[in-house]
Short mmCIF file of N, CA and C in Angstrom, two decimals:
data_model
loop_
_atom_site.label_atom_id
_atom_site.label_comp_id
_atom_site.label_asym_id
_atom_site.label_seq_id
_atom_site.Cartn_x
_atom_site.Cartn_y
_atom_site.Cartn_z
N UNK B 1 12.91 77.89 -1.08
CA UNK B 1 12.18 76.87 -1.80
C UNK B 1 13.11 76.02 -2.66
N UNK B 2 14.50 76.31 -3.58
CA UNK B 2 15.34 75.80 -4.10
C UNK B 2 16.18 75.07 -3.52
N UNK B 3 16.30 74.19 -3.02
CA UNK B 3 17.44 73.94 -1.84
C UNK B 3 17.80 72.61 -3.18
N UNK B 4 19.87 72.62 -3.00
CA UNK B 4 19.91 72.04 -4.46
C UNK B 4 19.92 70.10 -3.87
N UNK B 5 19.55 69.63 -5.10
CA UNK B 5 19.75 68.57 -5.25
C UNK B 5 20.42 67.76 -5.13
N UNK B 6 21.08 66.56 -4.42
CA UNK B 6 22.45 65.78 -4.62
C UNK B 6 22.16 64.63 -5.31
N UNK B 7 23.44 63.67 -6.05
CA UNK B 7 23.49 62.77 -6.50
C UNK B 7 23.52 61.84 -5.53
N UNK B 8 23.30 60.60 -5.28
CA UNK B 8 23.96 59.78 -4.42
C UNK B 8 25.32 59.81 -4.20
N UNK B 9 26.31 59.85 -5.43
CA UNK B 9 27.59 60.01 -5.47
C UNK B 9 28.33 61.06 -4.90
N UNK B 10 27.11 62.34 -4.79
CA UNK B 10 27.73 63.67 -4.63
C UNK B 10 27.80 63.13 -2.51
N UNK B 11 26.13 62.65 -2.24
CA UNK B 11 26.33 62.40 -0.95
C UNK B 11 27.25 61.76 -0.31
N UNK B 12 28.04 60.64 -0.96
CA UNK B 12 28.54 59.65 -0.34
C UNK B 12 30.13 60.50 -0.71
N UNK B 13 30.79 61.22 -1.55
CA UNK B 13 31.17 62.37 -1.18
C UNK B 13 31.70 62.93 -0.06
N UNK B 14 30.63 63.60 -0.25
CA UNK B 14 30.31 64.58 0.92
C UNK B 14 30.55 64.20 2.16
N UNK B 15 30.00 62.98 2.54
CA UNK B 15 29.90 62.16 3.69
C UNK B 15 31.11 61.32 4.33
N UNK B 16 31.55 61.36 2.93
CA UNK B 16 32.88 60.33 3.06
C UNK B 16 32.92 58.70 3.68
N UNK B 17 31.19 58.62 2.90
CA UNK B 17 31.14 57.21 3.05
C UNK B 17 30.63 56.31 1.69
N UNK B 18 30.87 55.20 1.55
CA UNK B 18 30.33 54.55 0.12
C UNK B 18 29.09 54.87 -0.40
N UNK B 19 28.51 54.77 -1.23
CA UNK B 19 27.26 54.59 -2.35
C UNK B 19 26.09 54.17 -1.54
N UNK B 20 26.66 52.71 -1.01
CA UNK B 20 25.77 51.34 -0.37
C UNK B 20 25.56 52.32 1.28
N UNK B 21 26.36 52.88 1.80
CA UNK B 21 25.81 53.42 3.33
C UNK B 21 24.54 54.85 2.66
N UNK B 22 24.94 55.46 1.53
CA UNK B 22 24.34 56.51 1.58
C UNK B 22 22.34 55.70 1.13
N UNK B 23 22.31 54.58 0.15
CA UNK B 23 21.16 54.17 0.18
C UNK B 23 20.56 53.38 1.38
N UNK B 24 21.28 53.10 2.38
CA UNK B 24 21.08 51.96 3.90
C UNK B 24 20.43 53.60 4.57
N UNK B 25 21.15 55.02 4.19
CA UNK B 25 20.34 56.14 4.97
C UNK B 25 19.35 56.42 4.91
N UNK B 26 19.02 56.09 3.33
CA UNK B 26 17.61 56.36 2.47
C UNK B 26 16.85 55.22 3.21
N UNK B 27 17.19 53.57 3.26
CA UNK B 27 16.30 52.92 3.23
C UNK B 27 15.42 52.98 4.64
N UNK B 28 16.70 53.30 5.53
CA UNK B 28 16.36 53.71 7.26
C UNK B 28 15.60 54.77 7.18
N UNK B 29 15.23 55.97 6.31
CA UNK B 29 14.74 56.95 6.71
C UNK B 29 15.26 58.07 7.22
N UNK B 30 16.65 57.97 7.34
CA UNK B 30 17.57 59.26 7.72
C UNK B 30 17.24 60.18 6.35
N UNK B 31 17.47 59.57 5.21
CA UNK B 31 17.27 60.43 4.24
C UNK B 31 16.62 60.36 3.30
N UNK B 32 15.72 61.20 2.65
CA UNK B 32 14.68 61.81 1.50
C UNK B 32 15.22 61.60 0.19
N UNK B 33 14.29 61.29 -0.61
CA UNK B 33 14.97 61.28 -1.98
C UNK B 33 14.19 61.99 -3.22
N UNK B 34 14.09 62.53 -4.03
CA UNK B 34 13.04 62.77 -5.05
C UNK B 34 13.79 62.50 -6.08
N UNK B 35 12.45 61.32 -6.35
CA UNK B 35 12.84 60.75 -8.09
C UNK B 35 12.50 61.57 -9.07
N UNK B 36 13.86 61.48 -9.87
CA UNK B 36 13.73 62.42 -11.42
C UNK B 36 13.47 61.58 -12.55
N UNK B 37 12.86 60.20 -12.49
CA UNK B 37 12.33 59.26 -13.68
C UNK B 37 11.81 60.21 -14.33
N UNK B 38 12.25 59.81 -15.85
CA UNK B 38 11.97 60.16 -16.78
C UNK B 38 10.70 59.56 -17.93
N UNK B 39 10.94 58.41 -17.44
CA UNK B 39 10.59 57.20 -18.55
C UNK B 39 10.26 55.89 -17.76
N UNK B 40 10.22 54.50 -18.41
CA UNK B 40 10.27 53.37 -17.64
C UNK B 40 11.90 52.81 -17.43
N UNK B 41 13.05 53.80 -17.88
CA UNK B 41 14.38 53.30 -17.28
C UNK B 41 14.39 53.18 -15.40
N UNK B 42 15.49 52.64 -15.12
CA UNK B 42 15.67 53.14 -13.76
C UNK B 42 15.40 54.60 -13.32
N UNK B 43 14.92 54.84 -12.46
CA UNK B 43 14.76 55.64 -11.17
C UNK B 43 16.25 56.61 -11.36
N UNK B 44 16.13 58.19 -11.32
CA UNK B 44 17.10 58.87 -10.93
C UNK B 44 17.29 59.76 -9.61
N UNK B 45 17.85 59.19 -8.51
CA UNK B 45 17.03 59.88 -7.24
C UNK B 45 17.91 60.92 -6.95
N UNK B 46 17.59 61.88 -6.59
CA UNK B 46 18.26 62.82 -6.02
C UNK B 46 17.95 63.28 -4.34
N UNK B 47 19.26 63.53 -3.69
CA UNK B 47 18.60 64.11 -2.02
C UNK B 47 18.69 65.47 -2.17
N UNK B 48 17.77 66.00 -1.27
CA UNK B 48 18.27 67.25 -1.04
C UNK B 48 19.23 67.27 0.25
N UNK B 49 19.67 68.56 -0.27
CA UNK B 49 20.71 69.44 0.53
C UNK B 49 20.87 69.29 1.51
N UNK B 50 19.10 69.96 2.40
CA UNK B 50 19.25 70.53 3.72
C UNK B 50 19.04 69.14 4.42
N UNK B 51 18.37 67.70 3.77
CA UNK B 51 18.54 66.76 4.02
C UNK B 51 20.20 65.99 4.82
N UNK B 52 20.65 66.15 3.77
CA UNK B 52 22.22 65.54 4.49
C UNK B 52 22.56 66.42 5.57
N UNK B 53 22.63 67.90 5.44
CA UNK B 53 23.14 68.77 6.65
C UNK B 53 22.43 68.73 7.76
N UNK B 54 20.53 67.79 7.62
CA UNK B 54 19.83 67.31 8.61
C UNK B 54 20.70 66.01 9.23
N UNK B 55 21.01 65.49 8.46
CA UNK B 55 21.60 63.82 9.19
C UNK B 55 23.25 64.26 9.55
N UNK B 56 23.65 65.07 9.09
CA UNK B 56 25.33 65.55 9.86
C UNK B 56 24.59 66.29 10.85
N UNK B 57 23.95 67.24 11.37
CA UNK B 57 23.36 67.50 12.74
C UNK B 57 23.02 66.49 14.02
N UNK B 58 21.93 65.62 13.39
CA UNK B 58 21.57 64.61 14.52
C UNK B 58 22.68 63.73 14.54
N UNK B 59 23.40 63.28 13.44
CA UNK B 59 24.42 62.53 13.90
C UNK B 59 26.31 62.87 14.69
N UNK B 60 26.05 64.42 14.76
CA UNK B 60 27.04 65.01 15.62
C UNK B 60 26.96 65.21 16.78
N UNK B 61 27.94 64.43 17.56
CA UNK B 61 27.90 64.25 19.04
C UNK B 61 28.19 65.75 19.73
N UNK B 62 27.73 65.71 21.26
CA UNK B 62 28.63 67.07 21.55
C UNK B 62 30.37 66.50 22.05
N UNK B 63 30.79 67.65 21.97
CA UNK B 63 32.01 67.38 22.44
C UNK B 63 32.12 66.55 24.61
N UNK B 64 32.91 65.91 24.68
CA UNK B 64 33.59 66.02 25.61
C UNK B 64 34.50 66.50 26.57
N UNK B 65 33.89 66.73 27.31
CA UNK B 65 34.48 67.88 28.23
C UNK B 65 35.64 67.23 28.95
N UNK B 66 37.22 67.08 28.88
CA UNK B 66 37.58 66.54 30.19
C UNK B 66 38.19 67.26 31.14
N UNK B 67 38.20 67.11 32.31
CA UNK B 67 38.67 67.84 33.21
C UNK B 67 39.90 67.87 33.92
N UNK B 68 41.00 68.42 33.83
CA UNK B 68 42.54 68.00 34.18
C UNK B 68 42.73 68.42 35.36
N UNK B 69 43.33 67.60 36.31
CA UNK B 69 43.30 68.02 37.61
C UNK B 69 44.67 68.25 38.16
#
């Protein structure tokens, strides 16, 4: 039930891609977010976990096989 939280920063990270690709994932729907607003400031979103290790799955190709003759 705990599965931890990421920052955007932590994702893009992780991902080893900018800020701006990790919210283009959010906006596409690759990835989930739950807002931690507090107040009427900005929005604090966090992804989960098993989220990103969902989008490094579907987005890992299989390998290529080649065959040396």
């Amino acid at each position: 039930m705990c599965d931890r939280l990421l920052s955007v920063r932590s994702v893009a990270e992780i991902l080893e891609v900018s800020r701006r690709s990790v919210y283009r994932y959010i906006a596409a729907g690759e990835l989930s977010v739950v807002d931690m607003r507090t107040g009427p400031e900005r929005s604090r979103v966090r992804i989960p976990g098993k989220d990103v290790e969902a989008l490094v799955q579907r987005r890992t190709s299989a390998p290529v096989l080649v065959k040396v003759a």
